[in-house]
C-alpha cells in the first residue's frame, strides 16, 4: 500500500501539472478545469487516499460497484458522479446518492431519473452523452439527435441538464481524437449560444488518461482520468 500511495501521489501531482499547463494553453485558468478520477475497480481506501491529496470529483461506472463502496467513500470532501452506461431499471438505486449522472442518452432514461428524483425529493444534474464516433457498440446519442433529446427532456421535473459528455473511439493516438473533441466543442458552443430554456452548458466532459491534455486544448472543462492516476486496471 505504501508504494501504491507514493505512486498515486506522484501521478496526482503530475496530472495536476499537466491540467494546469493545458488550461493555460487553452487560455483558461486551472480552476476552470475539473479533474474527475474514474474509480472503477479501485478500492475505496485508495480512492479516499486520492481525495486526501485534494481530488474533488470521483466517477463510478457500475451501479453494483458504486453501491458496494458507497458507505465508505469520503464524500464530505468529494463529489460522486455516475459515468458508466446506466439501465433505466437501476436508476432508483443511485438517485440521491450521486451528484451528477454523465451518461444520459435517451428520453426513457431521463424520464426515469426525473421520476425517481421527484419521488426522492431531490434534483439530479445530468449530462447528455454523445456517441461522437458513431460507433455501433457505444452508448450515447448521435450528434444530430442531441437537440431533439434536449427538447424532449428540458421540461422534465427534478433534473437539470448541465452539459455534454463523450467517449471517443479507443485508440492510443491522442491526435486522432482531436477531430471528435473539436466536433463536441462545436456542438457544446452551438447549444450554449441558443440559450435553451432549462438547459445549461456548464460542463463539457471529455478526455481520459491518454488524451486529457488534448481534450482541454479542444475545449473540455472536465476530464475523467483513471489509469494514469491509479495505475493499469487488472480486470
Ligand atoms: C474508465 C473510464 C475513464 C478513464 O479511463 P482511463 O483511460 O483509465 O483514464 C473515463 N471515462 C469513463 C466513462 C470510463 O469508463
mmCIF file of C-alpha atoms and ligand atoms in Angstrom:
data_model
loop_
_atom_site.group_PDB
_atom_site.id
_atom_site.type_symbol
_atom_site.label_atom_id
_atom_site.label_comp_id
_atom_site.label_asym_id
_atom_site.label_seq_id
_atom_site.Cartn_x
_atom_site.Cartn_y
_atom_site.Cartn_z
ATOM 1 C CA UNK A 1 0.000 0.000 0.000
ATOM 2 C CA UNK A 2 2.842 2.410 0.848
ATOM 3 C CA UNK A 3 4.326 2.027 -2.610
ATOM 4 C CA UNK A 4 0.936 2.347 -4.288
ATOM 5 C CA UNK A 5 0.159 5.512 -2.328
ATOM 6 C CA UNK A 6 3.508 7.040 -3.269
ATOM 7 C CA UNK A 7 2.832 6.271 -6.939
ATOM 8 C CA UNK A 8 -0.621 7.789 -6.733
ATOM 9 C CA UNK A 9 0.696 10.945 -5.085
ATOM 10 C CA UNK A 10 3.305 11.252 -7.819
ATOM 11 C CA UNK A 11 0.705 10.649 -10.556
ATOM 12 C CA UNK A 12 -1.744 13.063 -8.971
ATOM 13 C CA UNK A 13 0.796 15.888 -8.930
ATOM 14 C CA UNK A 14 1.833 15.152 -12.498
ATOM 15 C CA UNK A 15 -1.770 15.191 -13.754
ATOM 16 C CA UNK A 16 -2.402 18.425 -11.836
ATOM 17 C CA UNK A 17 0.615 19.995 -13.532
ATOM 18 C CA UNK A 18 -0.440 18.845 -16.987
ATOM 19 C CA UNK A 19 -4.004 20.073 -16.433
ATOM 20 C CA UNK A 20 -2.667 23.470 -15.350
ATOM 21 C CA UNK A 21 -0.407 23.651 -18.367
ATOM 22 C CA UNK A 22 -3.157 22.648 -20.809
ATOM 23 C CA UNK A 23 -5.590 25.092 -19.188
ATOM 24 C CA UNK A 24 -3.119 27.906 -19.604
ATOM 25 C CA UNK A 25 -2.510 26.946 -23.217
ATOM 26 C CA UNK A 26 -6.269 26.958 -23.796
ATOM 27 C CA UNK A 27 -6.490 30.473 -22.367
ATOM 28 C CA UNK A 28 -8.136 29.317 -19.160
ATOM 29 C CA UNK A 29 -7.211 29.001 -15.510
ATOM 30 C CA UNK A 30 -6.518 25.789 -13.601
ATOM 31 C CA UNK A 31 -9.740 26.239 -11.646
ATOM 32 C CA UNK A 32 -11.773 26.297 -14.869
ATOM 33 C CA UNK A 33 -10.993 22.612 -15.376
ATOM 34 C CA UNK A 34 -12.475 19.848 -13.242
ATOM 35 C CA UNK A 35 -10.324 16.792 -12.626
ATOM 36 C CA UNK A 36 -12.575 13.788 -12.054
ATOM 37 C CA UNK A 37 -10.985 10.447 -11.213
ATOM 38 C CA UNK A 38 -12.570 7.401 -12.856
ATOM 39 C CA UNK A 39 -12.550 4.945 -9.954
ATOM 40 C CA UNK A 40 -13.794 1.670 -11.450
ATOM 41 C CA UNK A 41 -12.010 -1.369 -9.936
ATOM 42 C CA UNK A 42 -10.202 0.896 -7.426
ATOM 43 C CA UNK A 43 -10.543 0.073 -3.714
ATOM 44 C CA UNK A 44 -12.311 2.631 -1.630
ATOM 45 C CA UNK A 45 -9.332 3.221 0.701
ATOM 46 C CA UNK A 46 -7.236 4.041 -2.357
ATOM 47 C CA UNK A 47 -9.951 6.404 -3.630
ATOM 48 C CA UNK A 48 -10.065 8.083 -0.220
ATOM 49 C CA UNK A 49 -6.309 8.460 -0.274
ATOM 50 C CA UNK A 50 -6.615 10.335 -3.593
ATOM 51 C CA UNK A 51 -9.318 12.503 -2.014
ATOM 52 C CA UNK A 52 -6.913 13.283 0.833
ATOM 53 C CA UNK A 53 -4.477 14.624 -1.784
ATOM 54 C CA UNK A 54 -7.070 17.142 -2.926
ATOM 55 C CA UNK A 55 -9.117 15.235 -5.505
ATOM 56 C CA UNK A 56 -12.642 16.665 -5.515
ATOM 57 C CA UNK A 57 -14.565 14.515 -8.020
ATOM 58 C CA UNK A 58 -14.856 10.775 -8.456
ATOM 59 C CA UNK A 59 -16.870 8.794 -11.002
ATOM 60 C CA UNK A 60 -18.068 5.201 -10.974
ATOM 61 C CA UNK A 61 -19.182 3.067 -13.927
ATOM 62 C CA UNK A 62 -21.241 0.312 -12.425
ATOM 63 C CA UNK A 63 -24.223 0.587 -10.117
ATOM 64 C CA UNK A 64 -23.328 -2.542 -8.165
ATOM 65 C CA UNK A 65 -19.754 -1.424 -7.597
ATOM 66 C CA UNK A 66 -20.841 2.053 -6.573
ATOM 67 C CA UNK A 67 -23.295 0.672 -4.032
ATOM 68 C CA UNK A 68 -20.739 -1.705 -2.569
ATOM 69 C CA UNK A 69 -18.336 1.188 -1.950
ATOM 70 C CA UNK A 70 -20.886 3.878 -1.164
ATOM 71 C CA UNK A 71 -20.848 3.838 2.633
ATOM 72 C CA UNK A 72 -17.078 4.129 2.724
ATOM 73 C CA UNK A 73 -16.292 6.945 0.299
ATOM 74 C CA UNK A 74 -15.168 10.153 1.959
ATOM 75 C CA UNK A 75 -17.907 12.211 0.339
ATOM 76 C CA UNK A 76 -17.549 15.126 2.739
ATOM 77 C CA UNK A 77 -14.595 16.192 0.606
ATOM 78 C CA UNK A 78 -15.582 14.918 -2.838
ATOM 79 C CA UNK A 79 -18.477 14.780 -5.231
ATOM 80 C CA UNK A 80 -19.658 11.461 -6.712
ATOM 81 C CA UNK A 81 -20.683 11.132 -10.355
ATOM 82 C CA UNK A 82 -22.036 8.195 -12.323
ATOM 83 C CA UNK A 83 -20.150 7.905 -15.629
ATOM 84 C CA UNK A 84 -20.983 4.450 -16.991
ATOM 85 C CA UNK A 85 -23.789 3.037 -19.070
ATOM 86 C CA UNK A 86 -26.976 3.154 -16.992
ATOM 87 C CA UNK A 87 -30.023 0.949 -17.377
ATOM 88 C CA UNK A 88 -33.358 2.542 -16.518
ATOM 89 C CA UNK A 89 -34.225 -0.207 -14.069
ATOM 90 C CA UNK A 90 -31.170 0.652 -11.942
ATOM 91 C CA UNK A 91 -31.751 4.387 -11.737
ATOM 92 C CA UNK A 92 -33.621 4.217 -8.440
ATOM 93 C CA UNK A 93 -30.577 2.649 -6.795
ATOM 94 C CA UNK A 94 -28.360 5.666 -7.386
ATOM 95 C CA UNK A 95 -30.662 8.691 -7.421
ATOM 96 C CA UNK A 96 -29.999 10.701 -4.263
ATOM 97 C CA UNK A 97 -26.560 9.133 -3.933
ATOM 98 C CA UNK A 98 -24.811 10.683 -6.930
ATOM 99 C CA UNK A 99 -24.417 14.394 -7.598
ATOM 100 C CA UNK A 100 -24.453 14.045 -11.361
ATOM 101 C CA UNK A 101 -25.176 11.373 -13.976
ATOM 102 C CA UNK A 102 -22.929 11.881 -17.016
ATOM 103 C CA UNK A 103 -24.317 9.199 -19.274
ATOM 104 C CA UNK A 104 -27.889 10.123 -20.232
ATOM 105 C CA UNK A 105 -28.581 9.097 -23.810
ATOM 106 C CA UNK A 106 -32.317 8.520 -24.110
ATOM 107 C CA UNK A 107 -35.644 10.084 -23.243
ATOM 108 C CA UNK A 108 -36.546 6.891 -21.385
ATOM 109 C CA UNK A 109 -33.507 7.142 -19.116
ATOM 110 C CA UNK A 110 -34.016 10.863 -18.473
ATOM 111 C CA UNK A 111 -37.674 10.217 -17.677
ATOM 112 C CA UNK A 112 -36.790 7.571 -15.133
ATOM 113 C CA UNK A 113 -34.153 9.816 -13.492
ATOM 114 C CA UNK A 114 -36.781 12.536 -13.313
ATOM 115 C CA UNK A 115 -39.378 10.177 -11.838
ATOM 116 C CA UNK A 116 -37.035 8.799 -9.187
ATOM 117 C CA UNK A 117 -35.703 12.258 -8.329
ATOM 118 C CA UNK A 118 -39.233 13.563 -7.852
ATOM 119 C CA UNK A 119 -40.072 10.594 -5.656
ATOM 120 C CA UNK A 120 -36.973 11.187 -3.505
ATOM 121 C CA UNK A 121 -37.476 14.930 -3.448
ATOM 122 C CA UNK A 122 -34.042 15.625 -4.906
ATOM 123 C CA UNK A 123 -32.753 17.308 -8.025
ATOM 124 C CA UNK A 124 -30.357 15.346 -10.204
ATOM 125 C CA UNK A 125 -27.878 17.032 -12.530
ATOM 126 C CA UNK A 126 -27.221 15.212 -15.791
ATOM 127 C CA UNK A 127 -25.015 15.388 -18.872
ATOM 128 C CA UNK A 128 -26.098 14.142 -22.270
ATOM 129 C CA UNK A 129 -23.696 11.506 -23.565
ATOM 130 C CA UNK A 130 -22.917 11.914 -27.262
ATOM 131 C CA UNK A 131 -21.742 8.984 -29.376
ATOM 132 C CA UNK A 132 -19.358 11.258 -31.199
ATOM 133 C CA UNK A 133 -17.539 8.481 -33.062
ATOM 134 C CA UNK A 134 -20.868 6.980 -34.200
ATOM 135 C CA UNK A 135 -19.767 3.540 -33.038
ATOM 136 C CA UNK A 136 -22.372 0.779 -33.121
ATOM 137 C CA UNK A 137 -21.137 -0.702 -29.865
ATOM 138 C CA UNK A 138 -21.159 2.517 -27.852
ATOM 139 C CA UNK A 139 -23.889 4.149 -25.879
ATOM 140 C CA UNK A 140 -24.619 7.831 -26.350
ATOM 141 C CA UNK A 141 -26.965 9.731 -28.592
ATOM 142 C CA UNK A 142 -25.894 10.596 -32.141
ATOM 143 C CA UNK A 143 -24.651 14.148 -32.616
ATOM 144 C CA UNK A 144 -27.529 15.120 -34.890
ATOM 145 C CA UNK A 145 -30.054 13.841 -32.338
ATOM 146 C CA UNK A 146 -28.811 15.914 -29.392
ATOM 147 C CA UNK A 147 -31.217 18.818 -29.969
ATOM 148 C CA UNK A 148 -34.192 16.536 -30.263
ATOM 149 C CA UNK A 149 -33.273 14.822 -26.985
ATOM 150 C CA UNK A 150 -32.738 18.141 -25.196
ATOM 151 C CA UNK A 151 -36.064 19.386 -26.478
ATOM 152 C CA UNK A 152 -37.868 16.364 -25.111
ATOM 153 C CA UNK A 153 -36.245 16.345 -21.690
ATOM 154 C CA UNK A 154 -35.862 20.046 -20.927
ATOM 155 C CA UNK A 155 -39.121 20.286 -19.038
ATOM 156 C CA UNK A 156 -38.828 17.095 -17.017
ATOM 157 C CA UNK A 157 -39.159 17.724 -13.286
ATOM 158 C CA UNK A 158 -36.235 17.472 -10.883
ATOM 159 C CA UNK A 159 -33.464 17.035 -13.438
ATOM 160 C CA UNK A 160 -31.100 19.705 -14.749
ATOM 161 C CA UNK A 161 -29.087 19.326 -17.924
ATOM 162 C CA UNK A 162 -25.613 20.707 -17.201
ATOM 163 C CA UNK A 163 -23.713 19.836 -20.339
ATOM 164 C CA UNK A 164 -22.304 17.121 -22.569
ATOM 165 C CA UNK A 165 -20.044 14.108 -22.245
ATOM 166 C CA UNK A 166 -18.381 11.797 -24.767
ATOM 167 C CA UNK A 167 -16.131 8.764 -25.003
ATOM 168 C CA UNK A 168 -14.476 8.856 -28.435
ATOM 169 C CA UNK A 169 -13.269 5.653 -30.138
ATOM 170 C CA UNK A 170 -10.492 3.910 -28.202
ATOM 171 C CA UNK A 171 -7.071 4.457 -29.702
ATOM 172 C CA UNK A 172 -3.620 5.150 -28.344
ATOM 173 C CA UNK A 173 -3.259 8.139 -30.538
ATOM 174 C CA UNK A 174 -4.496 11.342 -28.882
ATOM 175 C CA UNK A 175 -4.146 13.263 -32.137
ATOM 176 C CA UNK A 176 -6.790 11.099 -33.795
ATOM 177 C CA UNK A 177 -9.387 12.075 -31.251
ATOM 178 C CA UNK A 178 -8.844 15.761 -31.864
ATOM 179 C CA UNK A 179 -11.479 15.856 -34.587
ATOM 180 C CA UNK A 180 -14.023 14.286 -32.226
ATOM 181 C CA UNK A 181 -13.132 16.691 -29.419
ATOM 182 C CA UNK A 182 -13.438 19.624 -31.787
ATOM 183 C CA UNK A 183 -16.794 18.397 -33.047
ATOM 184 C CA UNK A 184 -18.027 18.040 -29.452
ATOM 185 C CA UNK A 185 -16.829 21.522 -28.596
ATOM 186 C CA UNK A 186 -18.674 22.924 -31.607
ATOM 187 C CA UNK A 187 -21.930 21.266 -30.535
ATOM 188 C CA UNK A 188 -21.372 22.498 -26.967
ATOM 189 C CA UNK A 189 -20.823 26.093 -28.129
ATOM 190 C CA UNK A 190 -23.773 25.926 -30.529
ATOM 191 C CA UNK A 191 -26.161 24.746 -27.804
ATOM 192 C CA UNK A 192 -24.809 27.351 -25.363
ATOM 193 C CA UNK A 193 -25.410 30.107 -27.879
ATOM 194 C CA UNK A 194 -29.042 29.090 -28.340
ATOM 195 C CA UNK A 195 -29.764 29.707 -24.640
ATOM 196 C CA UNK A 196 -32.404 26.994 -24.439
ATOM 197 C CA UNK A 197 -34.792 27.129 -21.501
ATOM 198 C CA UNK A 198 -33.742 24.941 -18.577
ATOM 199 C CA UNK A 199 -30.596 23.781 -20.326
ATOM 200 C CA UNK A 200 -27.218 24.998 -19.163
ATOM 201 C CA UNK A 201 -23.994 24.164 -20.922
ATOM 202 C CA UNK A 202 -21.573 24.416 -17.983
ATOM 203 C CA UNK A 203 -19.756 21.128 -18.359
ATOM 204 C CA UNK A 204 -18.007 19.584 -21.339
ATOM 205 C CA UNK A 205 -16.716 16.250 -20.057
ATOM 206 C CA UNK A 206 -14.161 14.660 -22.379
ATOM 207 C CA UNK A 207 -10.605 13.352 -22.270
ATOM 208 C CA UNK A 208 -9.239 10.331 -20.416
ATOM 209 C CA UNK A 209 -5.740 9.179 -19.421
ATOM 210 C CA UNK A 210 -4.361 9.061 -22.948
ATOM 211 C CA UNK A 211 -5.753 12.337 -24.190
ATOM 212 C CA UNK A 212 -6.967 14.657 -21.406
ATOM 213 C CA UNK A 213 -4.335 17.236 -22.340
ATOM 214 C CA UNK A 214 -5.570 17.389 -25.959
ATOM 215 C CA UNK A 215 -9.174 17.410 -24.765
ATOM 216 C CA UNK A 216 -8.549 20.508 -22.643
ATOM 217 C CA UNK A 217 -6.916 22.212 -25.618
ATOM 218 C CA UNK A 218 -10.080 21.391 -27.585
ATOM 219 C CA UNK A 219 -12.442 22.890 -25.009
ATOM 220 C CA UNK A 220 -13.041 20.241 -22.340
ATOM 221 C CA UNK A 221 -13.598 21.676 -18.874
ATOM 222 C CA UNK A 222 -13.948 18.303 -17.175
ATOM 223 C CA UNK A 223 -11.558 15.395 -17.728
ATOM 224 C CA UNK A 224 -12.047 11.829 -16.475
ATOM 225 C CA UNK A 225 -8.774 10.165 -15.610
ATOM 226 C CA UNK A 226 -8.419 6.588 -14.375
ATOM 227 C CA UNK A 227 -5.317 4.550 -15.127
ATOM 228 C CA UNK A 228 -2.901 7.496 -15.265
ATOM 229 C CA UNK A 229 -3.790 8.177 -11.640
ATOM 230 C CA UNK A 230 -4.372 4.748 -10.110
ATOM 231 C CA UNK A 231 -2.250 2.558 -12.418
ATOM 232 C CA UNK A 232 -3.333 -0.006 -15.000
ATOM 233 C CA UNK A 233 -6.549 -1.849 -14.193
ATOM 234 C CA UNK A 234 -6.457 -5.620 -13.930
ATOM 235 C CA UNK A 235 -9.967 -6.866 -14.549
HETATM 236 C C1 LIG B 1 -12.620 4.191 -17.273
HETATM 237 C C2 LIG B 1 -13.218 5.442 -17.745
HETATM 238 C C3 LIG B 1 -12.465 6.610 -17.856
HETATM 239 C C4 LIG B 1 -10.988 6.672 -17.564
HETATM 240 O O1 LIG B 1 -10.248 5.834 -18.396
HETATM 241 P P1 LIG B 1 -8.647 5.836 -18.350
HETATM 242 O O2 LIG B 1 -8.236 5.585 -19.727
HETATM 243 O O3 LIG B 1 -8.252 4.757 -17.406
HETATM 244 O O4 LIG B 1 -8.215 7.167 -17.857
HETATM 245 C C5 LIG B 1 -13.126 7.761 -18.259
HETATM 246 N N1 LIG B 1 -14.436 7.777 -18.552
HETATM 247 C C6 LIG B 1 -15.192 6.671 -18.463
HETATM 248 C C7 LIG B 1 -16.638 6.755 -18.796
HETATM 249 C C8 LIG B 1 -14.609 5.479 -18.071
HETATM 250 O O5 LIG B 1 -15.360 4.374 -18.004
#
